[in-house]
Short mmCIF file of C-alpha atoms in Angstrom, two decimals:
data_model
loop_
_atom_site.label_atom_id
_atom_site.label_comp_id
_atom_site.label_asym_id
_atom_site.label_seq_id
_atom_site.Cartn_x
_atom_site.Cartn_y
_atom_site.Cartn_z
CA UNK K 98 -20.22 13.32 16.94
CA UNK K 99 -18.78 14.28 13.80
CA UNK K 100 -16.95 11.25 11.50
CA UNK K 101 -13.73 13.04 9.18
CA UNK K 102 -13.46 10.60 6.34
CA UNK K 103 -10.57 10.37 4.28
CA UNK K 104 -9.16 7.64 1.65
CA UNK K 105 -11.49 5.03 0.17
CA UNK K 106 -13.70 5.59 3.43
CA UNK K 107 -15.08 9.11 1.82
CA UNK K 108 -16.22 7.01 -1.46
CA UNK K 109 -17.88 4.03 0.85
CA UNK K 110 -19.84 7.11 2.61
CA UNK K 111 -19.99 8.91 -0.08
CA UNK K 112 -19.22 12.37 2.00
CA UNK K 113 -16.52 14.05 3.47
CA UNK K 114 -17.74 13.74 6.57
CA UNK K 115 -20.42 11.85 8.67
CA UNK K 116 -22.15 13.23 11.59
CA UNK K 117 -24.25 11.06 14.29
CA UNK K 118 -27.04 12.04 15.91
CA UNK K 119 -26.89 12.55 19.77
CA UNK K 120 -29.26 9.23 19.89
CA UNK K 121 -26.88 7.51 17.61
CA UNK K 122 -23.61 8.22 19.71
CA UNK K 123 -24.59 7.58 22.79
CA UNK K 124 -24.20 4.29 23.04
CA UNK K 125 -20.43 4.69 21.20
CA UNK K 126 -18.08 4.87 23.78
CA UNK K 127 -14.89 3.19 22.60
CA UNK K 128 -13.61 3.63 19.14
CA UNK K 129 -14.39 -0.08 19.19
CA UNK K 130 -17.88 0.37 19.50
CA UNK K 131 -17.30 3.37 16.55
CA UNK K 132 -15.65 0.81 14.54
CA UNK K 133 -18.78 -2.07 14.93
CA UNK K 134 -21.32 0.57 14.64
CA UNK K 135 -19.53 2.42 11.37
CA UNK K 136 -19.01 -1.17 10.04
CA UNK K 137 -22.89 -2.19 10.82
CA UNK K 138 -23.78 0.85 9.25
CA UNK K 139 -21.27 0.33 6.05
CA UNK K 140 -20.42 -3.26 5.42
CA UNK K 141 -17.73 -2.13 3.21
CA UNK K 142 -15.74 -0.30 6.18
CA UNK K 143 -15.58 -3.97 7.49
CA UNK K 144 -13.42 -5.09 4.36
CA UNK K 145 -10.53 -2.95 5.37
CA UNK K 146 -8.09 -4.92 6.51
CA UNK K 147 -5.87 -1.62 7.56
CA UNK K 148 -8.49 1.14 8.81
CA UNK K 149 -6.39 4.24 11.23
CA UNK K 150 -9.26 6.04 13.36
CA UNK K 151 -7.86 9.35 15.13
CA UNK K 152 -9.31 10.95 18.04
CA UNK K 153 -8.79 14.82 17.69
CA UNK K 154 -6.00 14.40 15.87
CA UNK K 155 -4.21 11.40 17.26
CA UNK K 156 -3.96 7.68 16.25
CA UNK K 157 -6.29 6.04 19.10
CA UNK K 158 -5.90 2.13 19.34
CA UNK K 159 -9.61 0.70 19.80
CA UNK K 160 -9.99 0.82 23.83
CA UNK K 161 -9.92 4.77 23.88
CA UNK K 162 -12.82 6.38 24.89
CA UNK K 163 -14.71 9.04 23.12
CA UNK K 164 -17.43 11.28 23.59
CA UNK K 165 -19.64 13.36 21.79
CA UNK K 166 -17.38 16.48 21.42
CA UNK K 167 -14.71 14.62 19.79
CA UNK K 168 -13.23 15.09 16.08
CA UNK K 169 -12.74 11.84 14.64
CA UNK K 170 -10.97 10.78 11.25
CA UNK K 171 -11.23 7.54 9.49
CA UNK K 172 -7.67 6.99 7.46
CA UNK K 173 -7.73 4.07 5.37
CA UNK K 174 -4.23 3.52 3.30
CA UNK K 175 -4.53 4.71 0.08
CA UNK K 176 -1.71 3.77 -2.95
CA UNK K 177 -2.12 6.05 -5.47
CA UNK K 178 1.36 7.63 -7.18
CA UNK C 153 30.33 22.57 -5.45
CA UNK C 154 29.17 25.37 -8.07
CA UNK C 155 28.77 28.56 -5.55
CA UNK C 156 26.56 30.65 -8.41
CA UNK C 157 24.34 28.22 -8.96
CA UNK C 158 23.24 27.26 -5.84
CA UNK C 159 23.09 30.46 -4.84
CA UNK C 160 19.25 31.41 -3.78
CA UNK C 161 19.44 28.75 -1.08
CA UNK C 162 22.96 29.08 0.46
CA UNK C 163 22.35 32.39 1.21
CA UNK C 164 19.11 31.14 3.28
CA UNK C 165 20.35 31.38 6.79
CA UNK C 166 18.75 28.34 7.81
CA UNK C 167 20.80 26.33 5.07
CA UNK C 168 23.42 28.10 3.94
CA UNK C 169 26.50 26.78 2.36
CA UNK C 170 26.65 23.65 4.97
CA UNK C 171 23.18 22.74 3.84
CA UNK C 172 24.11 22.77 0.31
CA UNK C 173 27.00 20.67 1.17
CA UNK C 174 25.23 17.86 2.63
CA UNK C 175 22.61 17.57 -0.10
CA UNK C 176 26.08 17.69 -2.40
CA UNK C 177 27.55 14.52 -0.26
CA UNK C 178 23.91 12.77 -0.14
CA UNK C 179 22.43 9.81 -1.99
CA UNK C 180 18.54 9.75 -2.62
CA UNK C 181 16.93 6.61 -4.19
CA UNK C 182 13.01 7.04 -5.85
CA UNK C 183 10.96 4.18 -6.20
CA UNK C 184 8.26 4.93 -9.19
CA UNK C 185 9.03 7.34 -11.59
CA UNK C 186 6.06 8.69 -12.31
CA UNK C 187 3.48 11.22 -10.91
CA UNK C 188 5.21 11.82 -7.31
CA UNK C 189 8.60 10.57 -8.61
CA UNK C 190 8.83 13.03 -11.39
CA UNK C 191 8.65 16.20 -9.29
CA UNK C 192 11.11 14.62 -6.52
CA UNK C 193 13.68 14.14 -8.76
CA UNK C 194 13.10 17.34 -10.82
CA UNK C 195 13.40 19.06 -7.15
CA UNK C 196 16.42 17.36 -6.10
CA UNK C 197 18.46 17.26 -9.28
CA UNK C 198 17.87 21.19 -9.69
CA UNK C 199 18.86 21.67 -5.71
CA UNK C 200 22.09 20.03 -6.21
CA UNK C 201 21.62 16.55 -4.28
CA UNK C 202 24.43 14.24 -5.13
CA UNK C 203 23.41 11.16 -6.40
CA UNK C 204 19.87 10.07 -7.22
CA UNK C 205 18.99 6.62 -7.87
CA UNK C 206 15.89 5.92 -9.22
CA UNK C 207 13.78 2.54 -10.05
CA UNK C 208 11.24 2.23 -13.06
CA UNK C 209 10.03 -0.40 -15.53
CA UNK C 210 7.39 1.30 -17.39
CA UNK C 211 6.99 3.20 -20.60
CA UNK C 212 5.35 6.73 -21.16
CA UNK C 213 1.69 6.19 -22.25
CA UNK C 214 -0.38 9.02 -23.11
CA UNK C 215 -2.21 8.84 -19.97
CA UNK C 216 0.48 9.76 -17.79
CA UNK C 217 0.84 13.25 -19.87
CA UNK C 218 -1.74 14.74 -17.46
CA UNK C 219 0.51 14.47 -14.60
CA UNK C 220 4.07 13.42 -15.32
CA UNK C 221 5.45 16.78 -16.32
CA UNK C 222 8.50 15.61 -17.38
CA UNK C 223 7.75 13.59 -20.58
CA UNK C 224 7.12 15.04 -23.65
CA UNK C 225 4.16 13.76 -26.73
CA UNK C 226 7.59 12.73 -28.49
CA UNK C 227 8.30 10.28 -25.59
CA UNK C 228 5.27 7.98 -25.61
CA UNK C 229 6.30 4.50 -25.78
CA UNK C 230 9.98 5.16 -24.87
CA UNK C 231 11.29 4.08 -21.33
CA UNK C 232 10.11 6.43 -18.58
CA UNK C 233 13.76 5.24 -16.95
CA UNK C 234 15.84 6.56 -20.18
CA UNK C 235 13.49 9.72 -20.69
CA UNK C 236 13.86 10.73 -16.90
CA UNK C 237 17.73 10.36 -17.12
CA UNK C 238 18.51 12.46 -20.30
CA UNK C 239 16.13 14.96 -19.29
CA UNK C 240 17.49 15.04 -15.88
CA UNK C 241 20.79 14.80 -17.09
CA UNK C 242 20.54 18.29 -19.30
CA UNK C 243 18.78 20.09 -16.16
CA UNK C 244 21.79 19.28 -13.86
CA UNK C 245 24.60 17.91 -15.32
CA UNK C 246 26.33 17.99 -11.76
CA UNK C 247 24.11 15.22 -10.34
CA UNK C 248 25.32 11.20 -10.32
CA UNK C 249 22.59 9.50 -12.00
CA UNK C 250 21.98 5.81 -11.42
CA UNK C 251 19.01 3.84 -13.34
CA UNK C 252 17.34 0.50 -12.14
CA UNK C 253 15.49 -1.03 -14.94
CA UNK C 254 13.94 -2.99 -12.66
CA UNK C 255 10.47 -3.19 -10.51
CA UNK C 256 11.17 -3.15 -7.54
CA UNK C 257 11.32 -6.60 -5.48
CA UNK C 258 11.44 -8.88 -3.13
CA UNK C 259 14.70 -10.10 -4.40
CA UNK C 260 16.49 -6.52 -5.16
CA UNK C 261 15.25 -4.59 -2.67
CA UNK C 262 17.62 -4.69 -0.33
CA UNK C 263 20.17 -4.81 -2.22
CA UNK C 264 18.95 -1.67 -4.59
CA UNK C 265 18.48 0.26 -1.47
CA UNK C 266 21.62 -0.43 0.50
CA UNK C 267 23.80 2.25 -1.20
CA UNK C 268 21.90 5.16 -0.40
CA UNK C 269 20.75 7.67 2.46
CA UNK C 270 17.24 8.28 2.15
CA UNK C 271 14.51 6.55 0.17
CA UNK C 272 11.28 7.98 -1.44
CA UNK C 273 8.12 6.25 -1.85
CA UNK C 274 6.66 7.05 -5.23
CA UNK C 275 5.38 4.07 -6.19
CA UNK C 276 2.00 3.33 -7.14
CA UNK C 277 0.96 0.03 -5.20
CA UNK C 278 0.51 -1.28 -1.59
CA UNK C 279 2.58 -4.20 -2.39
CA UNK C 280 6.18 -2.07 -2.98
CA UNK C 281 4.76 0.23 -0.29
CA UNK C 282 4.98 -2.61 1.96
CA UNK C 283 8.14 -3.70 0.43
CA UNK C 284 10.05 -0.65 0.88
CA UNK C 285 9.08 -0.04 4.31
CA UNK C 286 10.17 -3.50 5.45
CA UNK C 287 13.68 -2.92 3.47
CA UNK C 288 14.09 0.64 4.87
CA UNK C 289 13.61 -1.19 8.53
CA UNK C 290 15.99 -3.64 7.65
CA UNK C 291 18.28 -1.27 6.28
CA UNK C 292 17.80 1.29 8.61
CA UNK C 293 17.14 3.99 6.29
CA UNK C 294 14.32 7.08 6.31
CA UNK C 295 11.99 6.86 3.62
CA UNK C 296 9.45 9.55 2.40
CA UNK C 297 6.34 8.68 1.81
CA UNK C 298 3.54 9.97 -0.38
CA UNK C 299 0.52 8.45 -1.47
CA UNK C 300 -2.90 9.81 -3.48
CA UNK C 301 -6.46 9.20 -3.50
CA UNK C 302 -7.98 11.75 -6.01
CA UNK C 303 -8.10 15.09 -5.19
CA UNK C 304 -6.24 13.55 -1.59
CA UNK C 305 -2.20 13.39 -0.81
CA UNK C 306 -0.63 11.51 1.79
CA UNK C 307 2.61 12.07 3.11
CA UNK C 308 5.05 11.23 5.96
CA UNK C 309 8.63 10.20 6.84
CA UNK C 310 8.96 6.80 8.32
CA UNK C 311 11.57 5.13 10.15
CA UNK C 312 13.50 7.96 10.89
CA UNK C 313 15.06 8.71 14.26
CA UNK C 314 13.74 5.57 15.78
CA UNK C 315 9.82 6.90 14.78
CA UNK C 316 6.89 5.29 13.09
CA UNK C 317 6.85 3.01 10.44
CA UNK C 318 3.92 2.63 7.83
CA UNK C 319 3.41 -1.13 9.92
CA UNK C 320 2.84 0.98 12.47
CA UNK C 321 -0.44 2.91 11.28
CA UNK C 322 -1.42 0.43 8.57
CA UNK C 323 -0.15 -3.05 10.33
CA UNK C 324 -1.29 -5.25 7.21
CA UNK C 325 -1.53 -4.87 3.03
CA UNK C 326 -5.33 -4.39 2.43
CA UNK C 327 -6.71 -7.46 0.68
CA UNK C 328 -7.18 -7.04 -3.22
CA UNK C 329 -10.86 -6.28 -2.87
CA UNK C 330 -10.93 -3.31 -0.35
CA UNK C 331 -9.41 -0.51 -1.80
CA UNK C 332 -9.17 -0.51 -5.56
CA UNK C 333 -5.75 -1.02 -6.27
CA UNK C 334 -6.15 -1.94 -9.94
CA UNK C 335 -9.04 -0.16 -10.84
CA UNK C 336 -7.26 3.28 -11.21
CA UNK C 337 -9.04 5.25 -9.31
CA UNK C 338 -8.23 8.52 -11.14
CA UNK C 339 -5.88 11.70 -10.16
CA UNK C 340 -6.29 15.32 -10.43
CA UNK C 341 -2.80 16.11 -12.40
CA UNK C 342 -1.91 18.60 -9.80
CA UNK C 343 -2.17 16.95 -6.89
CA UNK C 344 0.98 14.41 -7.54
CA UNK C 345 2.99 17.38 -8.33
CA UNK C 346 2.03 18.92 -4.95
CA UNK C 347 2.75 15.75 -2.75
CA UNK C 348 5.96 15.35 -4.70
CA UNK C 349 7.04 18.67 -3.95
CA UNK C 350 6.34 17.88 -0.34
CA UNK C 351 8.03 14.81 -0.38
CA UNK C 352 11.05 16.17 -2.03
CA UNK C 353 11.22 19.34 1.17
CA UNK C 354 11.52 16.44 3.40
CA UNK C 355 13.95 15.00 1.75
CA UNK C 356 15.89 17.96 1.55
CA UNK C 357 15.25 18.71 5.54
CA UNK C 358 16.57 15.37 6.42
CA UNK C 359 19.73 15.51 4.48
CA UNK C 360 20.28 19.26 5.75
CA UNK C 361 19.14 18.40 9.12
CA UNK C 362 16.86 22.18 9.37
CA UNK C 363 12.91 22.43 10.31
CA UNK C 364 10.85 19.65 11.75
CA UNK C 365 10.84 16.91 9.97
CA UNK C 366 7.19 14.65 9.84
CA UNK C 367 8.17 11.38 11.33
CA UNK C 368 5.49 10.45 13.72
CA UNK C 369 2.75 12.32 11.33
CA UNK C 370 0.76 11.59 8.67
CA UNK C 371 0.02 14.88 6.82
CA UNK C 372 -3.33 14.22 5.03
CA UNK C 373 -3.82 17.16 1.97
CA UNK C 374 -7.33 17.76 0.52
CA UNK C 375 -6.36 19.75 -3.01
CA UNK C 376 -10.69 20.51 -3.02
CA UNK C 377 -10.67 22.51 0.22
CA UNK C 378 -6.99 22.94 0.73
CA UNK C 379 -6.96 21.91 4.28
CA UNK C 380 -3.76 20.12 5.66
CA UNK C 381 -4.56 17.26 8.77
CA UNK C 382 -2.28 16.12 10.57
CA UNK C 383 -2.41 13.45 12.32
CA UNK C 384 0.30 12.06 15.10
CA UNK C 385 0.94 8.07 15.87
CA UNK C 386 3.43 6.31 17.96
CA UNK C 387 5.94 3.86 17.52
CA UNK C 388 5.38 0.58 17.97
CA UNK C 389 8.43 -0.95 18.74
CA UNK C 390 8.31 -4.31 17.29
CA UNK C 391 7.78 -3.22 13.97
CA UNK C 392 11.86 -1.83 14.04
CA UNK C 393 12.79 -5.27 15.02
CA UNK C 394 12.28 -6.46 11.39
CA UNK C 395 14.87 -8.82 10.13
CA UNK C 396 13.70 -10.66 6.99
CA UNK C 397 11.33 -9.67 4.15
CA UNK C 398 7.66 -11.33 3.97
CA UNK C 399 7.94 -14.68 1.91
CA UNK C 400 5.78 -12.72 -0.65
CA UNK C 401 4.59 -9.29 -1.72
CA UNK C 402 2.10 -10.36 -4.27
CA UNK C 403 -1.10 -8.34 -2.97
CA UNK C 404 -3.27 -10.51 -5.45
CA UNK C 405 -4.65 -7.84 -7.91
CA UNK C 406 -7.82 -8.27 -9.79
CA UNK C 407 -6.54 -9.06 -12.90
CA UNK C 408 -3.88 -11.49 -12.52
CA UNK C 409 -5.82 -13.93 -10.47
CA UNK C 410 -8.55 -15.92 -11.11
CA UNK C 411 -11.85 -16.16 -8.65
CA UNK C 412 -14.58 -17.88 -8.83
CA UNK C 413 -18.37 -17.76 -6.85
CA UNK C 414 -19.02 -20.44 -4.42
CA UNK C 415 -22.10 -20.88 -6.59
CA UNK C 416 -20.25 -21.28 -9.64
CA UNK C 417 -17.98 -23.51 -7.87
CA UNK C 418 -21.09 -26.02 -6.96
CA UNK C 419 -21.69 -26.13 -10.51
CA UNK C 420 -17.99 -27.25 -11.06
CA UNK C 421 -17.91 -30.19 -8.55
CA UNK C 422 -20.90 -31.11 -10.40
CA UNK C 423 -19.20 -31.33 -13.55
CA UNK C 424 -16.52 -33.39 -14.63
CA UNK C 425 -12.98 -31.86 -14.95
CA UNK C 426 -10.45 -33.23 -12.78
CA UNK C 427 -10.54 -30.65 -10.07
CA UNK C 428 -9.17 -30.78 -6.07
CA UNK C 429 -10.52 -28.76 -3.49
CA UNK C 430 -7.83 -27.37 -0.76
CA UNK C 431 -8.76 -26.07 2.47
CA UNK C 432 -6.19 -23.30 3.57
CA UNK C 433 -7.16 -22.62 6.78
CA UNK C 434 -5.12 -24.20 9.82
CA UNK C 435 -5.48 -27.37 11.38
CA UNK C 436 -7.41 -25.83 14.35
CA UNK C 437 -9.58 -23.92 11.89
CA UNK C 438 -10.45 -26.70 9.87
CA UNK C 439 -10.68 -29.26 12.44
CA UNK C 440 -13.41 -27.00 14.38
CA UNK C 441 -15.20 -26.59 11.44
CA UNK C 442 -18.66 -28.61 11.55
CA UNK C 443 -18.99 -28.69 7.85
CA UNK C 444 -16.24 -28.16 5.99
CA UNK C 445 -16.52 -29.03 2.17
CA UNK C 446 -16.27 -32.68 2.20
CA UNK C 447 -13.73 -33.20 -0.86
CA UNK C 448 -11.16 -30.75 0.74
CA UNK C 449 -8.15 -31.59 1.66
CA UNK C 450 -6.51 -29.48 4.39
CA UNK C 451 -3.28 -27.91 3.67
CA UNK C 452 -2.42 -24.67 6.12
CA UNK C 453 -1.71 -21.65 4.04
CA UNK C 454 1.75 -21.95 6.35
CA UNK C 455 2.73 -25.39 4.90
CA UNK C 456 1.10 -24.96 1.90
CA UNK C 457 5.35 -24.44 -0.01
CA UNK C 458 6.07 -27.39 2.06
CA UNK C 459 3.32 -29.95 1.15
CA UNK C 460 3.03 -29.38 -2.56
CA UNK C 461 3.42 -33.48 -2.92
CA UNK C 462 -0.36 -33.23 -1.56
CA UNK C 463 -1.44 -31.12 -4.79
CA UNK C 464 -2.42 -33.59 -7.53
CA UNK C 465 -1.06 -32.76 -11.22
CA UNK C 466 -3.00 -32.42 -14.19
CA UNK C 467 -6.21 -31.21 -12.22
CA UNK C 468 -7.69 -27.61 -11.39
CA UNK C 469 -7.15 -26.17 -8.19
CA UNK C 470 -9.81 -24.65 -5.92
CA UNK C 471 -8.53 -23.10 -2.97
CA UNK C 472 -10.70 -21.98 -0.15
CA UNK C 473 -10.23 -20.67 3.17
CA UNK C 474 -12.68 -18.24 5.69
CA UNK C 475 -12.81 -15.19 4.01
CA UNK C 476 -11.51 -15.54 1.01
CA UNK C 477 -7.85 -13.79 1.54
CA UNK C 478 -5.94 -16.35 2.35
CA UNK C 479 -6.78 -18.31 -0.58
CA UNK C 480 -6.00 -15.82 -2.95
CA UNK C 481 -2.62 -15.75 -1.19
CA UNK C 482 -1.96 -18.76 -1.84
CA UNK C 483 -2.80 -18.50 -5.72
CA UNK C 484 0.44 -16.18 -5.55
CA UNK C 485 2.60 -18.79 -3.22
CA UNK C 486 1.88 -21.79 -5.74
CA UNK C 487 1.24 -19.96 -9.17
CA UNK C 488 4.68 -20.12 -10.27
CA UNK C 489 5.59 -23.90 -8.87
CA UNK C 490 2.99 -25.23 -10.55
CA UNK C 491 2.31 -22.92 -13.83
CA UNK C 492 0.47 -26.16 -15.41
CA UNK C 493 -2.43 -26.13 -12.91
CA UNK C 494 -5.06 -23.51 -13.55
CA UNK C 495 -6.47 -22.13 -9.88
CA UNK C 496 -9.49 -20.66 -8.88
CA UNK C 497 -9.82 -18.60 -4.72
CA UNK C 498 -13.53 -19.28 -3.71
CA UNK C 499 -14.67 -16.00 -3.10
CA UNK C 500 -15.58 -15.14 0.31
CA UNK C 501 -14.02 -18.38 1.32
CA UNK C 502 -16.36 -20.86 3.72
CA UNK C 503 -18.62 -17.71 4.55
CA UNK C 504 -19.99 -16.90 0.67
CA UNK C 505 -20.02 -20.92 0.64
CA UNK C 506 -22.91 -21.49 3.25
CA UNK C 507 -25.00 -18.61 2.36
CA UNK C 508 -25.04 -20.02 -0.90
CA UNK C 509 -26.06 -23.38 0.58
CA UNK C 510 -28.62 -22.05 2.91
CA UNK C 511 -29.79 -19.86 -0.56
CA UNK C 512 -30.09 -22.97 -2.56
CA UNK C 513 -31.83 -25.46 0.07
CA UNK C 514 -34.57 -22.15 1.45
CA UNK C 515 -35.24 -22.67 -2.96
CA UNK C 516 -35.90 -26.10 -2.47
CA UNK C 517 -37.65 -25.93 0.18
#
């Protein structure tokens, strides 16, 4: 499964983009579960209070399902100008 | 309507004299003159749009040389407002300029924004990001937005044609410690005169009604790899229902409000300065609590305006809540009732508070 990271989120990683192992995102089903396993994994994902994750290319509220094939993105806010 | 000038673009077929005649009749208002604002009004005062309104307190420093195109070495110090006029001004003396030496705010929002068509969101902050998207609901009026992270742009058009808002993909303000808001986190000069430039073509589509306009998108721009996301989200329908503005836009920023450790704060109530500890969690919160702090008194964040006769002069005020948020919100409620009182947020709230416990009694032990 491969993580897009955009915003703040690509500092916390420290990468553009994240990709989890077949072991690793099997058990991530729901971008809820992707959301408690990213925040396990980075405590600082858990301090925003405003995180957007997008399932190939679409907002997805946290009951959507995912699988292994999917493209997600992490968009935090950001507030530069 | 000056037919030579304009030329280049009426002759577009897609625009055409009609085109050029609604950007003629059209009011624009920018929020934040600086890196996005500059190159949306540079855009929109060359391509003839009526009136443009735009809000800015700040004065040129020579950091903003990098990226604000539009001021000169012979401008530091001056007004970015005054600069951006006469400089305007001499590009296109055709265009109705209005000034607001203002921020913008909770109390002149609305009524800054009323007079025109379409707003742009150039600022530089989540708190008037917030603030101009719950005034453009209100008001029912489109607003551009762009927003940077480095070498990253942002950029949609909310509340337009009964689409998105910003509520709608970020619901709440991120607290002050989760995206650095204050810190700044740096820009690549370029990359505010590219979002800018994108801002102002939606601009310009809106008031000319041509192409596809990105409500209901959020165009994400990566200047390293120049690859454009985009990324579609509904509408959620409650967030048009807006009637009122949020009792406060203070995000609190990391300078302008004081925090202290729960540690630290042991050592305090320890001490002896007059000091009073207030719990701003609800009732239901606090009440469920096992071990609260025992000196706190409970005030709700909610009736924390309405029960200031519970705050005791003359002493320092703690505030704590679960997280740490809250408290710092209300920091920004109080601050200005009660300028005498100095106030410390615990941070990380009731959570930083019992790790530090359970740190200091394992040391006992």
């Amino acid at each position: 499964m491969t993580v897009l990271l955009f915003g703040i989120t690509k500092d916390i990683v420290g990468s553009g983009t994240l990709s989890l192992a077949a072991n690793q995102s099997e058990s991530i089903q729901t971008v809820a579960e992707l959301r408690s396993f990213l925040k396990g994994k980075f405590p600082k994902l858990g301090g925003l209070s405003s995180l957007a994750i997008a399932v190939n290319s679409s907002y997805a509220p946290d009951e959507t399902k995912i699988t292994e094939t999917d493209e997600i993105a992490l968009i935090p806010p950001v507030s530069g100008g | 309507m000056n037919t030579e000038r304009y030329i280049r673009q009426t002759s577009l077929k897609d625009f055409g004299v009609a085109g050029q005649q609604a950007l003629s009749k059209s009011s624009v208002l920018v929020v934040g003159v600086g890196g996005l604002g500059i190159p949306v009004l540079q855009y929109l005062n060359a391509m003839g749009v009526g009136t443009l309104g735009m809000v800015e307190q700040d004065l040129i420093e020579l950091s903003n040389l990098q990226r604000q195109v539009l001021f000169s070495e012979e401008d530091l110090g001056k007004q970015k407002l005054q600069v951006a006029y006469d400089k305007l001004r001499a590009m296109n003396s055709g265009t109705i300029l209005k000034t607001h030496d203002s921020f913008l705010t909770r109390d002149n929002a609305l009524e800054i924004i009323a007079s025109y068509d379409v707003v742009v969101d150039a600022s530089d902050n989540f708190a008037t990001r917030y603030l101009v998207n719950d005034a453009c609901v209100i008001l029912k009026k489109p607003f551009v937005y762009g927003a940077l992270h480095g070498f990253e742009g942002h950029l949609s058009v909310f509340n337009y044609k009964g689409g998105p808002t910003y509520r709608c993909l970020f619901p709440e303000p991120p607290n002050n410690t989760s995206i650095p808001d204050c810190n700044e986190n740096g820009v690549l000069g370029v990359i505010p005169g590219i979002v800018g430039s994108l801002q102002a073509l939606e601009v310009v589509k809106i008031l000319a009604n041509i192409g596809e306009v990105m409500y209901g998108k959020l165009l994400i721009y990566n200047g390293l790899n120049q690859s454009f996301h985009k990324i579609n989200f509904p509408v959620i329908p409650q967030n048009l229902k807006r009637s009122s503005l949020e009792k406060s836009y203070e995000i609190p920023s990391c300078t302008s409000l004081k925090q202290i450790s729960a540690a630290s704060f042991k050592k305090v109530m320890k001490g002896t300065d007059s000091w009073q500890l207030i719990d701003v969690r609800n009732t239901e919160e606090f009440n469920q609590d096992p071990d609260p702090i025992p000196q706190a008194t409970n005030i709700p964040l909610s009736e924390l305006e309405t029960h200031t006769d519970q705050i005791k002069p003359n002493h320092i005020l703690y505030f704590v809540c679960q997280t740490g948020i809250r408290s710092l919100t209300a920091i920004s409620l109080l601050g200005s009732q009660f300028p005498e009182n100095e106030m410390y947020s615990i941070i990380g709230g009731m959570d930083h508070w019992r790790t530090t416990l359970q740190k200091a009694s394992k040391s006992l032990d």
